[in-house]
């Protein structure tokens, strides 16, 4: 379970808030709309609504549901944009859904998901933006990127193309972890070290969110600011996600295959003994590992043991392993010859 809280603020410069968020017990999401007039706000709301509808708590297929939510949001936003004549209507969307001890993340755009763990701040998502691409190529430092005039150009957004390809991945969770999702209104004015100082403090989520928004406004507040925080209280693996039953089944199948193989092999192995004064054919092996008898009587031949030379009788008494059927037939022919000559 996580304790989730969300805050959004218009900032100090914009005349409308085009961000939207969701802070539910197992689903966190932020969206930063664009397109001017009401289009941005509508795009962001549409994306959040798609998350609400298509991502269900406790689902067995979180990745698939995330993909579906993005696809549905993309289609709806494009439809609205075409109908209302909003050419550049779109939105970022970053969503985290909690499944036992895993967080599944879906992401498109330059909003972000962070994880605070053990006094560390880990950025889980990679920005889909022009400046982030330049940082990845080593042509820009993260600090320069935050002040770059083209920092608002994003390379992937919900609603901008016919198909949306969100990043979808999972990350493990531990009790005490804090997930933080935010729009660029926070990460523009606030760098990672300041975010770490303000966000990782053990203040409750709601106070932390307020402090972060305040800090972003004090640093200029030139964009809408949205923060969603999820504090992980418990992180138990989902029941049934264990692979133990599958492994048990595999072992049973393997054991059966091995057993069938051994049985087949034993059924095609022969050894000779002397019983009731006759040379006797047996199948299997004349051994008993762990008390398990691997040999069995097959049939008694017409050859009398007393017609055979002494050395042969001695061998029969010790049980004479001969091998396969072909070898058995050869040896039986030899034995019959010997008996005839010895009679
Ligand atoms: Mg923004």
PDB file of N, CA, C and O and ligand atoms in Angstrom, residues 14 18-19 31-33 92 110-111 152 183-186 222-226, ligand 1:
ATOM      1  N   UNK A  14       1.678  32.014 -15.689  1.00  0.00           N
ATOM      2  CA  UNK A  14       0.615  31.548 -16.585  1.00  0.00           C
ATOM      3  C   UNK A  14      -0.762  32.020 -16.108  1.00  0.00           C
ATOM      4  O   UNK A  14      -0.969  32.223 -14.902  1.00  0.00           O
ATOM      5  N   UNK A  18      -2.645  24.140 -16.991  1.00  0.00           N
ATOM      6  CA  UNK A  18      -2.853  23.087 -17.994  1.00  0.00           C
ATOM      7  C   UNK A  18      -2.279  21.748 -17.536  1.00  0.00           C
ATOM      8  O   UNK A  18      -2.102  20.838 -18.341  1.00  0.00           O
ATOM      9  N   UNK A  19      -1.970  21.627 -16.242  1.00  0.00           N
ATOM     10  CA  UNK A  19      -1.523  20.348 -15.678  1.00  0.00           C
ATOM     11  C   UNK A  19      -2.732  19.610 -15.110  1.00  0.00           C
ATOM     12  O   UNK A  19      -3.750  20.227 -14.794  1.00  0.00           O
ATOM     13  N   UNK A  31       0.123  14.889 -15.791  1.00  0.00           N
ATOM     14  CA  UNK A  31       0.044  15.221 -17.214  1.00  0.00           C
ATOM     15  C   UNK A  31       0.211  16.728 -17.353  1.00  0.00           C
ATOM     16  O   UNK A  31      -0.321  17.492 -16.553  1.00  0.00           O
ATOM     17  N   UNK A  32       0.963  17.126 -18.365  1.00  0.00           N
ATOM     18  CA  UNK A  32       1.244  18.544 -18.600  1.00  0.00           C
ATOM     19  C   UNK A  32       0.781  18.849 -20.021  1.00  0.00           C
ATOM     20  O   UNK A  32       1.443  18.484 -20.991  1.00  0.00           O
ATOM     21  N   UNK A  33      -0.380  19.491 -20.108  1.00  0.00           N
ATOM     22  CA  UNK A  33      -0.994  19.714 -21.417  1.00  0.00           C
ATOM     23  C   UNK A  33      -0.397  20.871 -22.171  1.00  0.00           C
ATOM     24  O   UNK A  33       0.195  21.787 -21.595  1.00  0.00           O
ATOM     25  N   UNK A  92       1.992  15.627 -21.925  1.00  0.00           N
ATOM     26  CA  UNK A  92       2.907  14.622 -21.384  1.00  0.00           C
ATOM     27  C   UNK A  92       2.059  13.699 -20.520  1.00  0.00           C
ATOM     28  O   UNK A  92       0.948  14.071 -20.122  1.00  0.00           O
ATOM     29  N   UNK A 110       8.160  15.201 -20.937  1.00  0.00           N
ATOM     30  CA  UNK A 110       9.228  15.670 -20.041  1.00  0.00           C
ATOM     31  C   UNK A 110       8.768  15.841 -18.590  1.00  0.00           C
ATOM     32  O   UNK A 110       9.437  16.501 -17.801  1.00  0.00           O
ATOM     33  N   UNK A 111       7.610  15.280 -18.250  1.00  0.00           N
ATOM     34  CA  UNK A 111       7.309  15.159 -16.822  1.00  0.00           C
ATOM     35  C   UNK A 111       8.200  14.032 -16.303  1.00  0.00           C
ATOM     36  O   UNK A 111       8.800  13.308 -17.089  1.00  0.00           O
ATOM     37  N   UNK A 152      11.534  23.697 -23.843  1.00  0.00           N
ATOM     38  CA  UNK A 152      10.130  23.279 -23.869  1.00  0.00           C
ATOM     39  C   UNK A 152       9.781  22.359 -25.030  1.00  0.00           C
ATOM     40  O   UNK A 152       8.670  21.852 -25.098  1.00  0.00           O
ATOM     41  N   UNK A 183       5.593  17.605 -12.933  1.00  0.00           N
ATOM     42  CA  UNK A 183       5.706  18.225 -14.259  1.00  0.00           C
ATOM     43  C   UNK A 183       6.940  19.127 -14.270  1.00  0.00           C
ATOM     44  O   UNK A 183       7.576  19.366 -13.229  1.00  0.00           O
ATOM     45  N   UNK A 184       7.271  19.636 -15.444  1.00  0.00           N
ATOM     46  CA  UNK A 184       8.509  20.422 -15.578  1.00  0.00           C
ATOM     47  C   UNK A 184       8.419  21.788 -14.887  1.00  0.00           C
ATOM     48  O   UNK A 184       9.425  22.476 -14.753  1.00  0.00           O
ATOM     49  N   UNK A 185       7.214  22.149 -14.441  1.00  0.00           N
ATOM     50  CA  UNK A 185       7.100  23.372 -13.649  1.00  0.00           C
ATOM     51  C   UNK A 185       7.861  23.264 -12.336  1.00  0.00           C
ATOM     52  O   UNK A 185       8.252  24.269 -11.741  1.00  0.00           O
ATOM     53  N   UNK A 186       8.104  22.014 -11.898  1.00  0.00           N
ATOM     54  CA  UNK A 186       8.915  21.809 -10.690  1.00  0.00           C
ATOM     55  C   UNK A 186      10.395  21.663 -11.048  1.00  0.00           C
ATOM     56  O   UNK A 186      11.254  22.323 -10.455  1.00  0.00           O
ATOM     57  N   UNK A 222       7.475  30.074 -13.345  1.00  0.00           N
ATOM     58  CA  UNK A 222       7.096  30.496 -14.698  1.00  0.00           C
ATOM     59  C   UNK A 222       6.253  29.443 -15.448  1.00  0.00           C
ATOM     60  O   UNK A 222       5.967  29.598 -16.623  1.00  0.00           O
ATOM     61  N   UNK A 223       5.878  28.382 -14.759  1.00  0.00           N
ATOM     62  CA  UNK A 223       5.053  27.352 -15.412  1.00  0.00           C
ATOM     63  C   UNK A 223       4.115  26.763 -14.354  1.00  0.00           C
ATOM     64  O   UNK A 223       4.323  26.974 -13.152  1.00  0.00           O
ATOM     65  N   UNK A 224       3.119  26.023 -14.802  1.00  0.00           N
ATOM     66  CA  UNK A 224       2.266  25.302 -13.854  1.00  0.00           C
ATOM     67  C   UNK A 224       3.118  24.246 -13.154  1.00  0.00           C
ATOM     68  O   UNK A 224       3.993  23.639 -13.761  1.00  0.00           O
ATOM     69  N   UNK A 225       2.829  24.026 -11.865  1.00  0.00           N
ATOM     70  CA  UNK A 225       3.651  23.099 -11.060  1.00  0.00           C
ATOM     71  C   UNK A 225       2.746  22.005 -10.505  1.00  0.00           C
ATOM     72  O   UNK A 225       1.737  22.305  -9.857  1.00  0.00           O
ATOM     73  N   UNK A 226       3.104  20.755 -10.767  1.00  0.00           N
ATOM     74  CA  UNK A 226       2.310  19.649 -10.222  1.00  0.00           C
ATOM     75  C   UNK A 226       3.227  18.617  -9.585  1.00  0.00           C
ATOM     76  O   UNK A 226       4.259  18.245 -10.161  1.00  0.00           O
TER      77      UNK A 226
HETATM   78 MG1  LIG B   1       4.881  22.417 -17.963  1.00  0.00          MG
END
